[in-house]
Short mmCIF file of C-alpha atoms and ligand atoms in Angstrom, two decimals:
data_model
loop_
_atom_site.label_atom_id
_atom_site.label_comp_id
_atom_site.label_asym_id
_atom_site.label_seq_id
_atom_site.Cartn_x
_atom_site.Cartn_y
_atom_site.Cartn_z
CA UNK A 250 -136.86 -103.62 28.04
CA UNK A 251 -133.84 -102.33 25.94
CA UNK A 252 -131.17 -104.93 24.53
CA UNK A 253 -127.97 -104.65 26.13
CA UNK A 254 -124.61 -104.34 24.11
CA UNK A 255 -123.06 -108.01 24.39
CA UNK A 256 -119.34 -108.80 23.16
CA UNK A 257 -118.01 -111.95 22.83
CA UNK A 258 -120.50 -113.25 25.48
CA UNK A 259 -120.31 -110.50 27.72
CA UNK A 260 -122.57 -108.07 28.96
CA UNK A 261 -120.95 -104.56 28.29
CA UNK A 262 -120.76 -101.48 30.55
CA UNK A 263 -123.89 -99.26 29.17
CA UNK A 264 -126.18 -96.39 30.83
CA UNK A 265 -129.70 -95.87 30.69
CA UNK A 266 -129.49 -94.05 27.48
CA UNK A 267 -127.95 -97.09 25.45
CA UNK A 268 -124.74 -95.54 25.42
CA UNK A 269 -121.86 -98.14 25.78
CA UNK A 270 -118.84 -97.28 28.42
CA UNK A 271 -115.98 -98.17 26.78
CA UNK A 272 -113.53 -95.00 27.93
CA UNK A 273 -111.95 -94.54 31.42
CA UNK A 274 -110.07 -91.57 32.17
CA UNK A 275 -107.88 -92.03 35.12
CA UNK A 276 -107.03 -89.00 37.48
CA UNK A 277 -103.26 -90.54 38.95
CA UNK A 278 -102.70 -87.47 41.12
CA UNK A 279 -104.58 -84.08 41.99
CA UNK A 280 -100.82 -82.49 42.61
CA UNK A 281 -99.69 -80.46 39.70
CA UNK A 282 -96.74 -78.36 38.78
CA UNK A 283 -98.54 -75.90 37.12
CA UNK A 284 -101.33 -73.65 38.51
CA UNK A 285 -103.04 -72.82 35.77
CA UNK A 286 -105.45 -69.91 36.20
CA UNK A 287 -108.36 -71.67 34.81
CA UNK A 288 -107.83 -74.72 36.41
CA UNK A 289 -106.78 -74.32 40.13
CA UNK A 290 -106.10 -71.41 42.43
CA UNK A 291 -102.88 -69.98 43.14
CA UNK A 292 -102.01 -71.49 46.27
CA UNK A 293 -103.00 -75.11 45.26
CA UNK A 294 -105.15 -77.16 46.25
CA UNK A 295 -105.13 -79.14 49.80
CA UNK A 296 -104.17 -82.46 48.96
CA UNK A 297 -105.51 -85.97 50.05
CA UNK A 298 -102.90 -87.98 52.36
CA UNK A 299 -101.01 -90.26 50.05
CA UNK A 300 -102.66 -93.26 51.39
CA UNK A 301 -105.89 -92.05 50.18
CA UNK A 302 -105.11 -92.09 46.60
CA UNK A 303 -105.59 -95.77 45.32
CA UNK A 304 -101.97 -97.52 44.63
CA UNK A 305 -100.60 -99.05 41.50
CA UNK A 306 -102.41 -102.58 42.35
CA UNK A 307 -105.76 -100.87 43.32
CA UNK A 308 -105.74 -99.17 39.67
CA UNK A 309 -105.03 -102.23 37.80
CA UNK A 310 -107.87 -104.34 39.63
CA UNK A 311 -109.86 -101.79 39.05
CA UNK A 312 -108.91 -101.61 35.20
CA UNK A 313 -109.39 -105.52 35.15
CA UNK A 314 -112.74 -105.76 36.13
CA UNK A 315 -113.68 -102.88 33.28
CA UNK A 316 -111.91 -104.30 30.97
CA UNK A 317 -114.17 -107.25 31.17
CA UNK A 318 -116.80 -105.22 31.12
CA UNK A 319 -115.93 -104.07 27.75
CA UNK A 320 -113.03 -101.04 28.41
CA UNK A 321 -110.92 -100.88 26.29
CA UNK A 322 -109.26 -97.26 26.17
CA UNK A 323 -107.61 -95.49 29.06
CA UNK A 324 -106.41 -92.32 29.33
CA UNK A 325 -104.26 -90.87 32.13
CA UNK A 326 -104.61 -87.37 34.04
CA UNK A 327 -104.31 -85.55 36.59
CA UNK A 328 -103.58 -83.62 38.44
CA UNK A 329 -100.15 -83.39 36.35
CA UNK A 330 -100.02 -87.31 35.63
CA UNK A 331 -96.14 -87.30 35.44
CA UNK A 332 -95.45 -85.81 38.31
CA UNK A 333 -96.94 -89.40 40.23
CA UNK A 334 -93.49 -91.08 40.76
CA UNK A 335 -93.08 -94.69 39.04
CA UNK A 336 -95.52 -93.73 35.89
CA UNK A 337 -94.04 -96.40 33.74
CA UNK A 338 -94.38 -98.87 35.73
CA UNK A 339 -98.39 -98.31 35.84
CA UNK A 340 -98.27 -98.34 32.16
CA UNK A 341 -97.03 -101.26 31.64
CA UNK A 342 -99.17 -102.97 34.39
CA UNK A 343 -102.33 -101.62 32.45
CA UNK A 344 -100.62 -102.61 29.01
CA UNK A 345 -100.72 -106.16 30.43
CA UNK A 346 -104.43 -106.22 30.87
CA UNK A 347 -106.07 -108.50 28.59
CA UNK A 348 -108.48 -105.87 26.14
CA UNK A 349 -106.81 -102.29 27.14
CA UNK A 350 -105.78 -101.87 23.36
CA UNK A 351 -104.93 -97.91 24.08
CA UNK A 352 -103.43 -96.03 27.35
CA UNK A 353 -103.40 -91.95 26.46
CA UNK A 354 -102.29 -89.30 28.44
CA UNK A 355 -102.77 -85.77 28.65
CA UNK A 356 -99.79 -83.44 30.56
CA UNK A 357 -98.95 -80.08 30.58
CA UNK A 358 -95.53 -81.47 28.98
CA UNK A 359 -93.12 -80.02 31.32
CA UNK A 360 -91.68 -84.04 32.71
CA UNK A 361 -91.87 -85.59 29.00
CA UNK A 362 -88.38 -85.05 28.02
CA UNK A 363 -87.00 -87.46 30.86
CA UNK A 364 -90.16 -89.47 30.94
CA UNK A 365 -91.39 -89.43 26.91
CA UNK A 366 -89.05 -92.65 26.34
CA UNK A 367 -89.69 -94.78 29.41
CA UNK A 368 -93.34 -94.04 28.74
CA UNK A 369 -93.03 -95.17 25.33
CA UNK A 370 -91.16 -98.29 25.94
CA UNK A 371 -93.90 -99.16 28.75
CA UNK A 372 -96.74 -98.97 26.50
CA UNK A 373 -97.98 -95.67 25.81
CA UNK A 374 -99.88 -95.48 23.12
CA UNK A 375 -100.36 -91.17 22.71
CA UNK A 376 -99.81 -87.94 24.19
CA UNK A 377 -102.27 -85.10 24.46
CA UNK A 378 -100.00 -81.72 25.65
CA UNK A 379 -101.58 -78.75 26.56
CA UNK A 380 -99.89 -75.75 25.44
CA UNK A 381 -102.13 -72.26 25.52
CA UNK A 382 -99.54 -69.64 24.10
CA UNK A 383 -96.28 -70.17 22.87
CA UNK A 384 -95.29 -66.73 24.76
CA UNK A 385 -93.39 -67.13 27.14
CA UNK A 386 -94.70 -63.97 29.50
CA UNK A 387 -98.18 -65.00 28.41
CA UNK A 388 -97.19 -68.95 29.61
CA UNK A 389 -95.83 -67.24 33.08
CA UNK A 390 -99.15 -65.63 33.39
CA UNK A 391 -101.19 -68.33 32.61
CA UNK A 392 -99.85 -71.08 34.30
CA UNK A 393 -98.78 -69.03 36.97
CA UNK A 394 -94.83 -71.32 36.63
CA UNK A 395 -92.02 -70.55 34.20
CA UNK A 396 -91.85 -73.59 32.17
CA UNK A 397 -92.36 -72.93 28.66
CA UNK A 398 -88.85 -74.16 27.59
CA UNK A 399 -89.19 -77.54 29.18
CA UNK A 400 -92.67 -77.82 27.64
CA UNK A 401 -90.91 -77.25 24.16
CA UNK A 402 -88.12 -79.36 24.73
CA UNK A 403 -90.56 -82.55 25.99
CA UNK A 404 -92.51 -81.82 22.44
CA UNK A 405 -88.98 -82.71 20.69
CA UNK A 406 -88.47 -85.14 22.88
CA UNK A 407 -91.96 -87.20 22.38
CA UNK A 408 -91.58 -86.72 18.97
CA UNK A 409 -88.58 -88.24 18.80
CA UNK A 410 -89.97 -91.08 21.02
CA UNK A 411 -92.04 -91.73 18.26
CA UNK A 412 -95.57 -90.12 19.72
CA UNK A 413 -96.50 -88.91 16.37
CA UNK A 414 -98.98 -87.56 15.68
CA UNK A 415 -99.02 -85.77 19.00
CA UNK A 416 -102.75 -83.66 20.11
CA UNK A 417 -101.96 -80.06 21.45
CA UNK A 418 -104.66 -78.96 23.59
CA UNK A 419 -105.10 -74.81 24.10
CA UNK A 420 -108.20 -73.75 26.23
CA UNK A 421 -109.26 -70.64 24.38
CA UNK A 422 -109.55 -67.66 26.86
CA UNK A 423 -111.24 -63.99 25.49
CA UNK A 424 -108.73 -61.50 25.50
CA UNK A 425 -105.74 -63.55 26.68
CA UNK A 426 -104.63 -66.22 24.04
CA UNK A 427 -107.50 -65.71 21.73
CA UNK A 428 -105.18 -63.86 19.10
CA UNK A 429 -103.00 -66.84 18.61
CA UNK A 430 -104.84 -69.47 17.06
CA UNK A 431 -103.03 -69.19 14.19
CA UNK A 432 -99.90 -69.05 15.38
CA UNK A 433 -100.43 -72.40 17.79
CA UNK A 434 -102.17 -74.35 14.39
CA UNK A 435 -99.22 -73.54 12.46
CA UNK A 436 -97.12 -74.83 15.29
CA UNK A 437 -98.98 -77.85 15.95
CA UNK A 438 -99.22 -78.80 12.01
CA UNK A 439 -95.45 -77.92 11.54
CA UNK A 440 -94.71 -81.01 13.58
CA UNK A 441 -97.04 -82.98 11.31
CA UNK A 442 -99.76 -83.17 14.83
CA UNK A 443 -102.88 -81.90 14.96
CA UNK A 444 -104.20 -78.48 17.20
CA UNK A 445 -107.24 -78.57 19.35
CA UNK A 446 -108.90 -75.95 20.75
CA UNK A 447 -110.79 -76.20 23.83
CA UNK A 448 -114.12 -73.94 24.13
CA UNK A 449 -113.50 -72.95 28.46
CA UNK A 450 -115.74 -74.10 30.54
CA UNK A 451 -116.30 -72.37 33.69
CA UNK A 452 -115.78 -74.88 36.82
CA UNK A 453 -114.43 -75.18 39.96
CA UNK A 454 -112.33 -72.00 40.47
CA UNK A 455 -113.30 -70.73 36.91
CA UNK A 456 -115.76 -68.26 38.08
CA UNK A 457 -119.02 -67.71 36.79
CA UNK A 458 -118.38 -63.89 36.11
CA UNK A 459 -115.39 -65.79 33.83
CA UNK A 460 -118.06 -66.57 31.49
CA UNK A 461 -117.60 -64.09 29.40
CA UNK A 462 -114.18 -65.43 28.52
CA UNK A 463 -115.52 -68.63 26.89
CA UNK A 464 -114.57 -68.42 23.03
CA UNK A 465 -116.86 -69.98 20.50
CA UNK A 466 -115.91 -72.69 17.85
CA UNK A 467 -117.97 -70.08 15.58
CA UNK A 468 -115.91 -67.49 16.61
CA UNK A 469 -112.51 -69.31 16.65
CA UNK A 470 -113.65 -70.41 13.17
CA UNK A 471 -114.33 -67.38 11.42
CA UNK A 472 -111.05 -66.18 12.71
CA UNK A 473 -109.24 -69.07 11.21
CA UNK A 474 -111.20 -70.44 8.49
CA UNK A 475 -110.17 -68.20 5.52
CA UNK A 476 -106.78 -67.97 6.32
CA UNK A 477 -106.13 -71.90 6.49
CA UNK A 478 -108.60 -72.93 3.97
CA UNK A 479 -110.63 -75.10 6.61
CA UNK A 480 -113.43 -77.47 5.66
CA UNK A 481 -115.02 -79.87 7.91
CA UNK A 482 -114.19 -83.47 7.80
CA UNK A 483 -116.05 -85.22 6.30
CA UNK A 484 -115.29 -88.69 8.16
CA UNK A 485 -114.52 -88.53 11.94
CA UNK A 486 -114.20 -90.50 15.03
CA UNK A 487 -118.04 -90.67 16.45
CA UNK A 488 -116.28 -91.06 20.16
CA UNK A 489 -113.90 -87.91 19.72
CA UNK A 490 -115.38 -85.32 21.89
CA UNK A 491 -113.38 -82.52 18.82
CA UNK A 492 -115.02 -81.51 15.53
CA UNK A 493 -112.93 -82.25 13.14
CA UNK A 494 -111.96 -79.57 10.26
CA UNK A 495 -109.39 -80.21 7.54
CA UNK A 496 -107.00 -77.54 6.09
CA UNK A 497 -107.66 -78.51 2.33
CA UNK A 498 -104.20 -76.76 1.39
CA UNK A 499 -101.82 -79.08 3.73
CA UNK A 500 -104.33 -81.86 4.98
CA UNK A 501 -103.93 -81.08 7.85
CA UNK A 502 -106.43 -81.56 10.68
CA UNK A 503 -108.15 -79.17 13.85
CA UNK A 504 -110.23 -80.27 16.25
CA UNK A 505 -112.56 -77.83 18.13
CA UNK A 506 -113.85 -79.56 21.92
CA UNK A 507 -117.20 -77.78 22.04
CA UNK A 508 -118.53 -78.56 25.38
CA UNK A 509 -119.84 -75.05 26.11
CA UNK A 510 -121.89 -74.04 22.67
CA UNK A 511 -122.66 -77.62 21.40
CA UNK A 512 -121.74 -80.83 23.80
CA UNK A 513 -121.14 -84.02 22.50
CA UNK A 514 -122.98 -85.79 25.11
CA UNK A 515 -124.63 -87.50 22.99
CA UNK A 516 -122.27 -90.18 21.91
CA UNK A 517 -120.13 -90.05 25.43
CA UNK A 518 -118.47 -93.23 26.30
CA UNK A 519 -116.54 -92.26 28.99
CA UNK A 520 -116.52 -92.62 32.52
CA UNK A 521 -113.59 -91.27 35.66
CA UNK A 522 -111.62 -92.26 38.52
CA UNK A 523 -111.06 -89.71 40.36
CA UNK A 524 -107.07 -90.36 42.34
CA UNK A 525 -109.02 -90.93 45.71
CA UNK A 526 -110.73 -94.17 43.99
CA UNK A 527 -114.29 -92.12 42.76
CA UNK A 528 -115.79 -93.60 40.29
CA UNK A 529 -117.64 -90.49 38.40
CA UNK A 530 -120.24 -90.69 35.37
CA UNK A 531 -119.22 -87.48 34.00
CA UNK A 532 -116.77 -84.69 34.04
CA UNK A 533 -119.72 -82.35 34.93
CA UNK A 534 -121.87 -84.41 37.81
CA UNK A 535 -120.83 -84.16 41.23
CA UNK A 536 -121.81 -87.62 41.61
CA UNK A 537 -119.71 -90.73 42.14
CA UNK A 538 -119.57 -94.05 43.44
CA UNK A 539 -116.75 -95.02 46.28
CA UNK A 540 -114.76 -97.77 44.36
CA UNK A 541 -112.34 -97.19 47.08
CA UNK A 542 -113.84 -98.46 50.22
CA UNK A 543 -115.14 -101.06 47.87
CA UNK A 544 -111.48 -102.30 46.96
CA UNK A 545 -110.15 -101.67 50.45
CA UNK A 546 -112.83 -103.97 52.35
CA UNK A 547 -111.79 -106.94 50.33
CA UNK A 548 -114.34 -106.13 47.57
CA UNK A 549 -114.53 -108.87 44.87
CA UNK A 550 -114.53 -108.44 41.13
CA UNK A 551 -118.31 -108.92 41.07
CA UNK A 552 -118.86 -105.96 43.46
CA UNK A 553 -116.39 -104.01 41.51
CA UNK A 554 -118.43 -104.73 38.56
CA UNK A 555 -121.48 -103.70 40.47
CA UNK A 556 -119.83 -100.70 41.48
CA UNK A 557 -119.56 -99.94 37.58
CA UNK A 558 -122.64 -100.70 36.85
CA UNK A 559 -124.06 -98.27 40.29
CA UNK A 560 -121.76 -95.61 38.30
CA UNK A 561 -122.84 -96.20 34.63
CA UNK A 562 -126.91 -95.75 35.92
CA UNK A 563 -125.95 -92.68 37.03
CA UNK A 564 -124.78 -91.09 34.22
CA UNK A 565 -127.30 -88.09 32.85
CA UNK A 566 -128.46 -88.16 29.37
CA UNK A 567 -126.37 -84.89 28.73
CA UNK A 568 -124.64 -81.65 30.83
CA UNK A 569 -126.48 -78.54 30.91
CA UNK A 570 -123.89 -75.76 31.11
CA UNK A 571 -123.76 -73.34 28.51
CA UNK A 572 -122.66 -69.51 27.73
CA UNK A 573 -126.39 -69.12 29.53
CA UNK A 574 -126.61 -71.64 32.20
CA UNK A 575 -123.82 -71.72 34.75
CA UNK A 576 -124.41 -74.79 36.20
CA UNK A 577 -120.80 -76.13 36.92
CA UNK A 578 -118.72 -78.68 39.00
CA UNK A 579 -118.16 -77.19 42.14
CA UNK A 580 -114.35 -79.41 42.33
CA UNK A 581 -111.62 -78.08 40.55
CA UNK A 582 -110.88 -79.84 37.00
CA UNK A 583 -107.49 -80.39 38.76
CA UNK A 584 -109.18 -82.25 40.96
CA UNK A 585 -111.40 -84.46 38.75
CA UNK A 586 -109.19 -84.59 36.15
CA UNK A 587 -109.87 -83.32 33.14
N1 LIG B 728 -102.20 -81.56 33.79
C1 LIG B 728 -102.60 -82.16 32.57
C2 LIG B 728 -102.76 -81.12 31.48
O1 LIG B 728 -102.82 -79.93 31.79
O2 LIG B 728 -102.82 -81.50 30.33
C3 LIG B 728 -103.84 -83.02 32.67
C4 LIG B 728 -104.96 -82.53 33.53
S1 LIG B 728 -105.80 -81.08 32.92
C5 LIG B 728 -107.00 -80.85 34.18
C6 LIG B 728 -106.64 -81.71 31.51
C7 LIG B 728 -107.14 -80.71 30.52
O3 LIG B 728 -108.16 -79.93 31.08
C8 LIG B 728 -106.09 -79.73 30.02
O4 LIG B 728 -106.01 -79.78 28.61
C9 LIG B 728 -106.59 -78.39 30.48
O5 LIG B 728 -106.24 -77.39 29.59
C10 LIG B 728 -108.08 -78.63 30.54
N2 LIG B 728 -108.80 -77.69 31.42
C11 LIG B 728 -108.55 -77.41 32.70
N3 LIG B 728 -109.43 -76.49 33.19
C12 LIG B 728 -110.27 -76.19 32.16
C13 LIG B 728 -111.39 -75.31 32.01
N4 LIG B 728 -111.84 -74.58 33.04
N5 LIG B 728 -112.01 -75.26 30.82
C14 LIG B 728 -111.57 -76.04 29.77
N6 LIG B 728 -110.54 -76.89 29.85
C15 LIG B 728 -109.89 -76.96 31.03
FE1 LIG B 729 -102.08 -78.54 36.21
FE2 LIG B 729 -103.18 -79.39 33.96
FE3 LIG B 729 -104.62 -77.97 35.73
FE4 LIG B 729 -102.72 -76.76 34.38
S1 LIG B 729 -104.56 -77.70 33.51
S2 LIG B 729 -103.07 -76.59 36.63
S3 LIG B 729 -101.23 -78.33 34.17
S4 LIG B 729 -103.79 -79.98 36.04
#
């Protein structure tokens, strides 16, 4: 039998392919103030009662349990995570927990110039904002909302908080943002953060006959490479999901998430909760374990932990969707949470 990771005594969170679960990403809300065309349908989504998405409390015991389990990064999404009233207050409840040594977020940007300061003086450790085009008719059509100027102004605004670097995320569509890679790099590295482009991956109500739209990090490199001088780096992060290149004239860095043309399964370390309480084994398995009805019949830490565990050993060895094989998630990444 294989050796499982232990940590100061404990047995850690791993899956049947030795990989170690030290990553939750935490949907907070499936309501979002965008409707991004590759990410939801126009008229929304219909939402879960309020009472069905697990509270404040219900988060934190959840994080407490993981945390001893060896967690020890959490992220929060959405859903638009900032639009789920009291967000600061969550922070700093998960900041509390003993071995959370980084809460992330990623938003579409649009609430971070009231919120960028709370968030930072709860706990927050970075922001991940996803900004596709810097036009503004292009961001109308897009996102299907008109908020391109409050994005901008919530970028100042974290900045200023002190969220440097900041990550901009830009899913790369064929023939609708796809020329302006350079522009969004230069952006991005002109506020000393880094860019990352995002290879799109056709879920939910990104339909298959949207394949065709998925861009390459080949492609998006040999658009870019000349032109900025990129190399790849040489040292990176072996939990990032981005390949890392360097621009060898400024330093500065560009990650490419390649889950369509060359996943990163391989060294995952993540694992979901979904805002109804699902805990999910991967972005791209409709599988998950009911955490909720485990908290809300009086479930104790060690069937929380079991719950976990249920999760973790469910967790394939790697997704199979590529440019060739449409399998996808049949929710919407809005409602997993991305
Ligand atoms: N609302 C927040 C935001 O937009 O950053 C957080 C949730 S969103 C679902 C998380 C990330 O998923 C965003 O960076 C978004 O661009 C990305 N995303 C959504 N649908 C996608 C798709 N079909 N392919 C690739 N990335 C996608
Ligand atoms: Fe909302 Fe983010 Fe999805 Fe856009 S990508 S619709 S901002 S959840």
């Amino acid at each position: 039998m294989r050796a499982k990771p232990i940590y100061k005594g404990i047995i850690m969170l791993s899956d049947r392919f030795s990989r170690t679960i030290s990553y939750l990403r935490i949907s907070v809300t499936e309501r979002c103030n965008f409707r991004c065309v590759y990410c939801m349908p126009a008229e929304g989504i219909a939402l879960a009662p309020r009472a069905e998405l697990l509270s404040f409390e219900e988060i934190v015991r959840v994080v407490r349990v993981g945390a001893k389990l060896g967690l020890s990064k959490i992220r929060l999404t959405g859903g638009e995570p900032t639009v789920r009233r009291d967000l600061p207050e969550l922070v700093g409840m998960i900041k509390a927990i003993r071995g959370i040594n980084e809460i992330a977020m990623t938003t579409n940007g649009a609430r971070l110039s009231e919120l960028a300061e709370p968030l930072k003086k709860a706990g927050l450790s970075r922001i991940n904002i996803s900004l596709d085009t810097l036009r503004p008719e292009r961001n109308r059509e897009l996102t299907r909302r008109d908020f391109l100027p409050a994005v901008l102004k919530g970028v100042d605004e974290a900045l200023a908080a002190g969220f440097t670097p900041l990550k901009f995320n830009a899913v790369v569509l064929r023939g609708i943002n796809d020329d302006e890679l350079g522009d969004l790099l230069r952006f991005a590295h002109q506020r000393n953060s880094q860019m990352r482009f995002i290879e799109f991956m056709p879920m939910g109500v990104a339909r298959k006959d949207e394949r065709n739209r998925t861009v390459t990090m080949r492609e998006m490199l040999e658009r870019l490479k000349a032109r900025f001088d990129l190399v790849p780096e040489e040292t990176g992060n072996a939990n990032d999901p981005a390949r890392g290149w360097v621009c060898r004239r400024t330093g500065a860095r560009v990650g490419f998430i390649t889950s369509m043309s060359d996943h990163f399964c391989g060294s995952c370390s993540r694992m979901r909760l979904t805002a109804e309480g699902g805990l999910r084994p991967c972005l791209h398995q409709d599988a998950e374990v009911d955490l909720k009805t485990v908290l809300r019949s009086g479930g104790d830490v060690a069937e929380v932990e079991d719950a976990f565990r249920r999760a973790a050993n469910l967790k394939w060895s790697g997704h199979q969707m590529n440019a060739f094989v449409p399998i996808y998630s049949r929710r919407e990444m809005v409602r997993i949470g991305g």
